Structures are given as structure tokens and as C-alpha cells.
mmCIF file of C-alpha atoms in Angstrom:
data_model
loop_
_atom_site.group_PDB
_atom_site.id
_atom_site.type_symbol
_atom_site.label_atom_id
_atom_site.label_comp_id
_atom_site.label_asym_id
_atom_site.label_seq_id
_atom_site.Cartn_x
_atom_site.Cartn_y
_atom_site.Cartn_z
ATOM 1 C CA MET A 1 4.753 -11.226 15.183
ATOM 2 C CA ASP A 2 2.383 -10.574 18.094
ATOM 3 C CA LEU A 3 -0.042 -7.677 17.679
ATOM 4 C CA ALA A 4 -1.143 -8.065 21.267
ATOM 5 C CA ARG A 5 2.378 -7.039 22.257
ATOM 6 C CA HIS A 6 3.244 -4.495 19.620
ATOM 7 C CA GLY A 7 -0.135 -2.840 18.919
ATOM 8 C CA THR A 8 1.460 -1.049 15.984
ATOM 9 C CA MET A 9 -1.777 -0.056 14.356
ATOM 10 C CA ALA A 10 -3.635 1.456 17.324
ATOM 11 C CA LEU A 11 -2.798 5.063 16.471
ATOM 12 C CA TRP A 12 -6.257 6.403 15.754
ATOM 13 C CA LEU A 13 -8.713 3.580 16.336
ATOM 14 C CA GLY A 14 -11.498 4.629 18.676
ATOM 15 C CA LEU A 15 -10.537 8.299 19.022
ATOM 16 C CA GLY A 16 -13.443 10.735 19.202
ATOM 17 C CA VAL A 17 -16.168 8.163 19.737
ATOM 18 C CA VAL A 18 -17.964 10.570 22.077
ATOM 19 C CA LEU A 19 -18.466 12.992 19.193
ATOM 20 C CA ALA A 20 -20.836 10.522 17.591
ATOM 21 C CA HIS A 21 -23.087 10.708 20.625
ATOM 22 C CA VAL A 22 -23.224 14.389 21.531
ATOM 23 C CA ARG A 23 -22.583 16.607 18.537
ATOM 24 C CA GLY A 24 -25.672 17.919 16.808
ATOM 25 C CA LEU A 25 -27.874 18.129 19.899
ATOM 26 C CA ASN A 26 -27.141 21.767 20.724
ATOM 27 C CA ALA A 27 -29.168 23.409 17.968
ATOM 28 C CA ALA A 28 -32.482 24.688 19.302
ATOM 29 C CA ASP A 29 -35.496 22.637 18.183
ATOM 30 C CA LEU A 30 -33.572 20.619 15.593
ATOM 31 C CA LYS A 31 -32.647 17.039 16.416
ATOM 32 C CA CYS A 32 -29.716 15.909 14.300
ATOM 33 C CA GLN A 33 -27.592 13.044 15.559
ATOM 34 C CA ILE A 34 -25.885 9.906 14.282
ATOM 35 C CA SER A 35 -25.583 7.436 17.142
ATOM 36 C CA TYR A 36 -24.322 4.438 15.155
ATOM 37 C CA PRO A 37 -21.804 3.579 13.743
ATOM 38 C CA PRO A 38 -19.380 5.263 16.163
ATOM 39 C CA GLU A 39 -16.489 7.420 15.020
ATOM 40 C CA ASN A 40 -13.673 5.482 13.291
ATOM 41 C CA ALA A 41 -15.621 2.223 13.127
ATOM 42 C CA ILE A 42 -14.528 -0.276 10.454
ATOM 43 C CA VAL A 43 -17.526 -1.164 8.279
ATOM 44 C CA ARG A 44 -18.373 -3.175 5.177
ATOM 45 C CA GLY A 45 -21.432 -4.247 3.174
ATOM 46 C CA ASP A 46 -24.808 -2.771 4.149
ATOM 47 C CA VAL A 47 -24.096 -0.391 7.029
ATOM 48 C CA PRO A 48 -27.087 0.609 9.216
ATOM 49 C CA ILE A 49 -27.129 4.290 10.157
ATOM 50 C CA PHE A 50 -29.080 5.040 13.351
ATOM 51 C CA GLY A 51 -29.891 8.347 14.983
ATOM 52 C CA LEU A 52 -32.317 11.265 15.322
ATOM 53 C CA ALA A 53 -33.691 13.565 12.609
ATOM 54 C CA ASP A 54 -36.583 15.794 13.679
ATOM 55 C CA ALA A 55 -37.821 19.376 14.072
ATOM 56 C CA PRO A 56 -41.113 21.128 15.015
ATOM 57 C CA ARG A 57 -41.497 22.238 11.385
ATOM 58 C CA PHE A 58 -39.588 19.338 9.884
ATOM 59 C CA LYS A 59 -38.992 19.463 6.121
ATOM 60 C CA HIS A 60 -36.564 16.631 5.378
ATOM 61 C CA TYR A 61 -33.272 15.031 6.252
ATOM 62 C CA ARG A 62 -30.556 13.656 4.030
ATOM 63 C CA VAL A 63 -27.626 11.319 4.553
ATOM 64 C CA GLU A 64 -24.534 11.732 2.384
ATOM 65 C CA TYR A 65 -20.958 10.481 2.293
ATOM 66 C CA GLY A 66 -17.682 11.740 0.884
ATOM 67 C CA PRO A 67 -14.067 10.538 0.725
ATOM 68 C CA GLY A 68 -11.632 11.461 3.485
ATOM 69 C CA THR A 69 -12.133 13.417 6.694
ATOM 70 C CA LYS A 70 -12.995 16.721 4.997
ATOM 71 C CA PRO A 71 -14.873 15.915 1.780
ATOM 72 C CA ASP A 72 -15.367 18.585 -0.862
ATOM 73 C CA LYS A 73 -17.791 16.361 -2.765
ATOM 74 C CA TRP A 74 -20.777 14.465 -1.356
ATOM 75 C CA THR A 75 -22.773 11.498 -2.648
ATOM 76 C CA LEU A 76 -26.422 11.308 -1.610
ATOM 77 C CA VAL A 77 -27.494 8.093 0.120
ATOM 78 C CA THR A 78 -31.056 9.143 0.923
ATOM 79 C CA LEU A 79 -33.337 12.169 1.213
ATOM 80 C CA SER A 80 -36.341 11.488 3.437
ATOM 81 C CA ARG A 81 -39.389 13.560 4.372
ATOM 82 C CA THR A 82 -40.204 11.215 7.235
ATOM 83 C CA PRO A 83 -38.900 12.502 10.587
ATOM 84 C CA GLN A 84 -37.080 10.180 12.965
ATOM 85 C CA PRO A 85 -37.922 11.499 16.458
ATOM 86 C CA GLU A 86 -36.742 8.338 18.232
ATOM 87 C CA ASP A 87 -33.445 6.498 18.018
ATOM 88 C CA PRO A 88 -33.914 2.716 18.320
ATOM 89 C CA TYR A 89 -30.182 2.125 18.731
ATOM 90 C CA THR A 90 -29.834 4.371 21.781
ATOM 91 C CA ALA A 91 -33.046 2.910 23.196
ATOM 92 C CA GLY A 92 -31.684 -0.625 22.818
ATOM 93 C CA LYS A 93 -34.511 -1.683 20.501
ATOM 94 C CA VAL A 94 -32.474 -2.797 17.488
ATOM 95 C CA ARG A 95 -32.793 -6.470 16.602
ATOM 96 C CA TRP A 96 -29.572 -7.676 15.030
ATOM 97 C CA ASP A 97 -29.882 -10.630 12.676
ATOM 98 C CA PRO A 98 -26.704 -12.768 12.914
ATOM 99 C CA ASN A 99 -26.700 -13.202 9.117
ATOM 100 C CA LYS A 100 -28.169 -9.941 7.837
ATOM 101 C CA GLY A 101 -27.371 -7.408 10.555
ATOM 102 C CA ALA A 102 -29.993 -4.661 10.864
ATOM 103 C CA LYS A 103 -31.581 -1.826 8.903
ATOM 104 C CA GLY A 104 -30.841 1.700 10.085
ATOM 105 C CA ASN A 105 -33.758 3.946 10.968
ATOM 106 C CA LEU A 106 -32.080 6.812 9.074
ATOM 107 C CA VAL A 107 -30.781 4.718 6.174
ATOM 108 C CA THR A 108 -28.762 1.622 5.371
ATOM 109 C CA TRP A 109 -25.600 2.674 3.549
ATOM 110 C CA PRO A 110 -24.342 0.257 0.838
ATOM 111 C CA THR A 111 -20.538 0.211 0.666
ATOM 112 C CA GLY A 112 -20.036 -2.907 -1.484
ATOM 113 C CA MET A 113 -19.198 -6.534 -0.735
ATOM 114 C CA THR A 114 -17.095 -8.056 -3.511
ATOM 115 C CA GLU A 115 -15.834 -10.705 -1.091
ATOM 116 C CA TYR A 116 -18.963 -12.776 -1.754
ATOM 117 C CA LEU A 117 -20.807 -13.916 -4.872
ATOM 118 C CA TYR A 118 -23.767 -11.674 -4.152
ATOM 119 C CA GLY A 119 -21.445 -8.675 -4.128
ATOM 120 C CA ALA A 120 -22.349 -8.096 -7.786
ATOM 121 C CA LYS A 121 -25.600 -6.471 -6.648
ATOM 122 C CA TYR A 122 -23.706 -3.387 -5.433
ATOM 123 C CA ASP A 123 -23.135 -0.359 -7.627
ATOM 124 C CA VAL A 124 -20.257 0.807 -5.407
ATOM 125 C CA ASN A 125 -17.159 -0.821 -3.954
ATOM 126 C CA LEU A 126 -15.760 1.625 -1.406
ATOM 127 C CA ASN A 127 -12.435 1.270 0.380
ATOM 128 C CA GLY A 128 -10.736 3.652 2.812
ATOM 129 C CA VAL A 129 -11.743 6.598 4.995
ATOM 130 C CA TYR A 130 -15.115 8.278 4.434
ATOM 131 C CA THR A 131 -17.171 10.910 6.223
ATOM 132 C CA VAL A 132 -20.910 10.340 6.611
ATOM 133 C CA ARG A 133 -23.098 13.337 7.402
ATOM 134 C CA LEU A 134 -26.708 13.773 8.429
ATOM 135 C CA VAL A 135 -28.362 17.093 7.537
ATOM 136 C CA VAL A 136 -31.762 18.039 9.006
ATOM 137 C CA GLU A 137 -33.710 20.999 7.581
ATOM 138 C CA ASP A 138 -36.954 22.646 8.707
ATOM 139 C CA GLU A 139 -39.586 24.573 6.738
ATOM 140 C CA GLY A 140 -37.999 27.872 7.757
ATOM 141 C CA GLY A 141 -34.710 27.023 6.073
ATOM 142 C CA LYS A 142 -32.816 26.345 9.277
ATOM 143 C CA SER A 143 -30.540 23.310 9.149
ATOM 144 C CA GLU A 144 -28.157 21.352 11.327
ATOM 145 C CA GLU A 145 -25.677 18.624 10.458
ATOM 146 C CA HIS A 146 -23.730 15.897 12.231
ATOM 147 C CA ARG A 147 -20.739 14.021 10.825
ATOM 148 C CA VAL A 148 -18.903 10.802 11.654
ATOM 149 C CA THR A 149 -15.743 9.485 10.044
ATOM 150 C CA LEU A 150 -15.789 5.784 9.177
ATOM 151 C CA VAL A 151 -13.378 3.302 7.620
ATOM 152 C CA VAL A 152 -14.658 1.012 4.880
ATOM 153 C CA GLY A 153 -12.524 -2.121 4.954
ATOM 154 C CA ARG A 154 -12.818 -5.672 3.716
ATOM 155 C CA ALA A 155 -14.621 -8.625 5.284
ATOM 156 C CA VAL A 156 -12.673 -11.639 6.533
ATOM 157 C CA THR A 157 -14.575 -14.756 7.606
ATOM 158 C CA LEU A 158 -13.547 -17.854 9.491
ATOM 159 C CA GLN A 159 -14.560 -20.355 6.795
ATOM 160 C CA THR A 160 -13.324 -18.514 3.701
ATOM 161 C CA GLY A 161 -10.580 -16.234 5.001
ATOM 162 C CA GLY A 162 -10.213 -12.975 3.104
ATOM 163 C CA ARG A 163 -7.936 -10.433 1.479
ATOM 164 C CA PRO A 164 -7.929 -6.911 2.917
ATOM 165 C CA VAL A 165 -6.345 -4.464 0.489
ATOM 166 C CA SER A 166 -5.245 -0.843 0.816
ATOM 167 C CA PRO A 167 -7.213 1.853 -1.074
ATOM 168 C CA ASP A 168 -4.272 2.339 -3.457
ATOM 169 C CA ASN A 169 -4.157 -1.446 -4.140
ATOM 170 C CA ARG A 170 -0.468 -1.607 -3.250
ATOM 171 C CA VAL A 171 -0.752 -3.623 -0.053
ATOM 172 C CA GLN A 172 -2.811 -6.729 0.551
ATOM 173 C CA LEU A 173 -3.049 -9.333 3.276
ATOM 174 C CA THR A 174 -4.162 -12.827 2.283
ATOM 175 C CA ILE A 175 -5.743 -14.706 5.196
ATOM 176 C CA PRO A 176 -6.418 -18.418 4.588
ATOM 177 C CA PRO A 177 -9.624 -20.270 5.539
ATOM 178 C CA TRP A 178 -9.823 -20.932 9.285
ATOM 179 C CA GLY A 179 -7.177 -18.317 9.920
ATOM 180 C CA SER A 180 -9.474 -15.470 10.999
ATOM 181 C CA PRO A 181 -9.803 -14.673 14.719
ATOM 182 C CA ALA A 182 -13.582 -14.244 14.355
ATOM 183 C CA GLY A 183 -16.505 -15.524 12.309
ATOM 184 C CA PHE A 184 -16.820 -12.144 10.585
ATOM 185 C CA GLN A 185 -13.959 -9.682 10.944
ATOM 186 C CA PRO A 186 -13.808 -6.384 9.004
ATOM 187 C CA MET A 187 -10.224 -5.241 8.431
ATOM 188 C CA ALA A 188 -8.620 -2.206 6.817
ATOM 189 C CA ILE A 189 -5.157 -1.248 5.548
ATOM 190 C CA LEU A 190 -4.614 2.522 5.406
ATOM 191 C CA PRO A 191 -1.726 4.847 4.528
ATOM 192 C CA SER A 192 -0.283 6.456 7.660
ATOM 193 C CA THR A 193 1.781 9.578 8.330
ATOM 194 C CA GLU A 194 1.913 9.214 12.117
ATOM 195 C CA VAL A 195 5.186 7.274 12.303
ATOM 196 C CA LYS A 196 8.274 8.415 10.398
ATOM 197 C CA PRO A 197 10.910 6.143 8.800
ATOM 198 C CA GLY A 198 13.940 5.345 10.928
ATOM 199 C CA PRO A 199 17.555 6.384 10.260
ATOM 200 C CA GLY A 200 18.891 4.898 7.040
ATOM 201 C CA LEU A 201 15.455 3.808 5.817
ATOM 202 C CA ILE A 202 13.980 5.212 2.619
ATOM 203 C CA PRO A 203 10.280 4.341 2.134
ATOM 204 C CA VAL A 204 9.159 2.803 -1.124
ATOM 205 C CA GLY A 205 5.652 4.235 -1.321
ATOM 206 C CA SER A 206 3.695 4.840 1.883
ATOM 207 C CA ILE A 207 3.784 3.588 5.453
ATOM 208 C CA TYR A 208 0.622 1.611 6.235
ATOM 209 C CA GLU A 209 -1.534 1.097 9.296
ATOM 210 C CA PHE A 210 -3.545 -2.087 9.895
ATOM 211 C CA ARG A 211 -6.911 -1.931 11.662
ATOM 212 C CA PRO A 212 -8.048 -3.229 14.060
ATOM 213 C CA PRO A 213 -4.887 -3.819 16.100
ATOM 214 C CA HIS A 214 -4.080 -6.774 18.364
ATOM 215 C CA LEU A 215 -5.411 -9.456 16.008
ATOM 216 C CA ARG A 216 -4.008 -12.974 16.268
ATOM 217 C CA PHE A 217 -4.501 -15.409 13.406
ATOM 218 C CA ALA A 218 -4.825 -19.167 13.745
ATOM 219 C CA LYS A 219 -2.820 -19.648 10.529
ATOM 220 C CA PRO A 220 -0.028 -17.624 8.881
ATOM 221 C CA ALA A 221 -1.215 -14.766 6.677
ATOM 222 C CA THR A 222 0.673 -13.523 3.611
ATOM 223 C CA LEU A 223 1.428 -9.812 3.308
ATOM 224 C CA THR A 224 2.240 -8.437 -0.155
ATOM 225 C CA MET A 225 3.586 -4.910 -0.737
ATOM 226 C CA ALA A 226 3.983 -3.744 -4.340
ATOM 227 C CA TYR A 227 6.591 -1.433 -5.797
ATOM 228 C CA THR A 228 7.788 -0.311 -9.223
ATOM 229 C CA ASP A 229 11.248 -0.335 -10.785
ATOM 230 C CA ALA A 230 11.130 3.463 -10.957
ATOM 231 C CA GLU A 231 10.681 3.692 -7.183
ATOM 232 C CA LEU A 232 13.712 1.496 -6.528
ATOM 233 C CA LYS A 233 15.968 3.750 -8.615
ATOM 234 C CA GLY A 234 18.412 0.941 -9.253
ATOM 235 C CA THR A 235 18.599 -0.289 -5.658
ATOM 236 C CA PRO A 236 19.516 -4.024 -5.494
ATOM 237 C CA LEU A 237 16.586 -6.194 -4.484
ATOM 238 C CA GLU A 238 18.460 -7.634 -1.503
ATOM 239 C CA LYS A 239 18.308 -4.177 0.067
ATOM 240 C CA VAL A 240 14.511 -4.028 -0.184
ATOM 241 C CA GLY A 241 12.656 -5.196 2.906
ATOM 242 C CA ILE A 242 9.426 -4.987 4.886
ATOM 243 C CA TYR A 243 9.748 -3.325 8.271
ATOM 244 C CA GLU A 244 7.455 -3.178 11.289
ATOM 245 C CA PHE A 245 7.462 -0.322 13.785
ATOM 246 C CA GLN A 246 7.934 -1.411 17.406
ATOM 247 C CA PRO A 247 6.161 1.221 19.567
ATOM 248 C CA VAL A 248 7.737 0.159 22.865
ATOM 249 C CA GLU A 249 11.287 0.251 21.524
ATOM 250 C CA GLU A 250 10.400 3.104 19.118
ATOM 251 C CA ALA A 251 12.365 1.364 16.396
ATOM 252 C CA TRP A 252 11.791 -0.342 13.048
ATOM 253 C CA LYS A 253 12.342 -4.094 12.760
ATOM 254 C CA ARG A 254 13.018 -5.831 9.467
ATOM 255 C CA GLU A 255 10.823 -8.882 8.863
ATOM 256 C CA ALA A 256 12.014 -12.127 7.306
ATOM 257 C CA ALA A 257 10.519 -12.149 3.809
ATOM 258 C CA ARG A 258 10.629 -14.243 0.697
ATOM 259 C CA LYS A 259 12.797 -12.979 -2.108
ATOM 260 C CA PRO A 260 11.024 -10.748 -4.638
ATOM 261 C CA SER A 261 9.765 -12.489 -7.756
ATOM 262 C CA VAL A 262 11.743 -12.535 -11.019
ATOM 263 C CA ALA A 263 9.584 -9.662 -12.219
ATOM 264 C CA PRO A 264 10.074 -7.478 -9.118
ATOM 265 C CA THR A 265 6.616 -6.215 -8.284
ATOM 266 C CA ASP A 266 6.201 -7.206 -4.669
ATOM 267 C CA VAL A 267 7.743 -8.516 -1.494
ATOM 268 C CA VAL A 268 5.899 -11.215 0.438
ATOM 269 C CA VAL A 269 6.076 -12.117 4.109
ATOM 270 C CA PRO A 270 4.020 -14.826 5.860
ATOM 271 C CA PRO A 271 3.692 -13.578 9.478
ATOM 272 C CA PRO A 272 1.939 -15.481 12.281
ATOM 273 C CA ALA A 273 -0.059 -12.293 12.758
ATOM 274 C CA THR A 274 0.045 -9.185 10.618
ATOM 275 C CA ALA A 275 1.381 -5.810 11.638
ATOM 276 C CA THR A 276 3.906 -4.747 9.009
ATOM 277 C CA PRO A 277 3.259 -1.173 7.912
ATOM 278 C CA VAL A 278 6.215 -0.165 5.729
ATOM 279 C CA ASP A 279 8.198 -1.374 2.742
ATOM 280 C CA PRO A 280 11.383 0.755 2.652
ATOM 281 C CA ARG A 281 14.565 0.467 0.569
ATOM 282 C CA SER A 282 17.843 1.124 2.269
ATOM 283 C CA ALA A 283 21.589 1.014 1.816
ATOM 284 C CA LYS A 284 21.730 0.125 5.515
ATOM 285 C CA ARG A 285 19.745 -2.269 7.619
ATOM 286 C CA ALA A 286 18.024 -0.920 10.708
#
């Protein structure tokens, strides 16, 4: 399966990047802007947040995050009384350490890193879509905010491989050592509602999107999609399959998969490159 050809998972990646660079600069006197990471970036571990936070009568700024694109609950990352009138990222002054990355001038946001032994130091282990917001307030009570939506994924490395997993823990991709296309590659598996099931296909659970698209692996990766007996509703296992959406043909293609295990909890497929977003059951084959 060639992601460079199909590009199945490119539905939202990179949309709205400009918002991360312009929104928040229109409020008089208040400087409130997140310049990095850009909108829809896939992140993991300690994520540097760069930008501007300043005002003539500056009181403080805070950085918070919440689940989804429209959070109704926010978790505080930092509240600082030190203004940030200059943005080192926009000015090109950030020094990126190849092993440690960089520290954000606004804050460095910990998202977790269970992929490595030192991951135990984290109090959180985020996975999925999150909104990060910067709020700047002055002494007069005036405030301005700027938001960016980010995707917290899982880290895959060249030497150790990795195992990206969906936020609901129902889909995982096991990449072997020396199978990654890069030395350090963050990846995410997210539920998707953009593409609908084809005729005769009944989804078992959700349709999933893989980010980033167009990845090619040096070794086969194993995709596992879980289901329950209740979801099958008595459907024979031979009618359960993993399908990939072909955007050019606008059709679903069934992938060759191993038979489900004796205790039917998942279906496994070892593709040369991963791009299989749906696990439907069907009385017909597409």
C-alpha cells in the first residue's frame, strides 16, 4: 500500500496554518500570539510554545490546553507575570538541540512520552486533538487570547520503531526497528467523519485517519483494529475485514489480512506502508 499514491489521510493536515501567525495581533496595545507550533501540528513529549505576550500595562499571561477543538474545560500549563515582547521563533533565534529540542519562550508544554524509559517522569500522557490557548491580560482588566489546535501523537524512532495508538485504544500500528522513515517521527491515529462507508459496508466502530500522510516504511508494519462480539452482532468472522479508502477512485478497497484470533478481538494486517482507516463488517464485499 503506497501512501504517496493514495494520500488517504491528508484530509485536514496543514489546514489553517496561517491562523497561527496572524490571529491575536488585532487587539489594540495587547500582543497575544502563538507562532509555534503551527495549527494541526503533530507533537509529542516536551512541546515548546513560542510567541508574543505583552501590553503597556501588562499584568500576566497564561497558557492552557483542553481536549478537542472547542474545549469546555481548560488545564493550566503556566501563569507568568513576565512579559514576552519578542518572539525568538519568528526572529529565527531559536537554537534547536538535536536530542532535546528547545524550550519555548512562553512555556514548554509536557504531553507525556511513555515510549521511552524516562517517560515515567511525566504526570500526563495525552493522546489526540487538543486546543492550546494563550491569554494575555493587562492591569485594566482587558484581555486577548489566541488558540491553536494541535495533535498529540506517539513517537516512532528509526532504531526502536514504535506503536502509534488511537485515543480510544482500538487501533494501533506496530512499526518494527529500522522501519521508520525518519530518525524521529511523530504519528497519530484519529477517528474521522470526513469519509463515509461505501455501499454494503457496515463500520465496526469508527473510521480512522492516519497522520502524517504519504509515509513509506522500510519494513512492514502491523495494523491492529479491535472489535467486540457485541459489535459483530453474530456476523461470521470471514465477513469482517479492514478497508482502505482510495481517494482517486473514491472507493473502499479490502486489504489482505490475517484471520482473527481464536478469541476474536482484533484483525491484523501487515502492510508495506500504513493507510487503512476502517474496519467494517459486511454481508457483501466492496
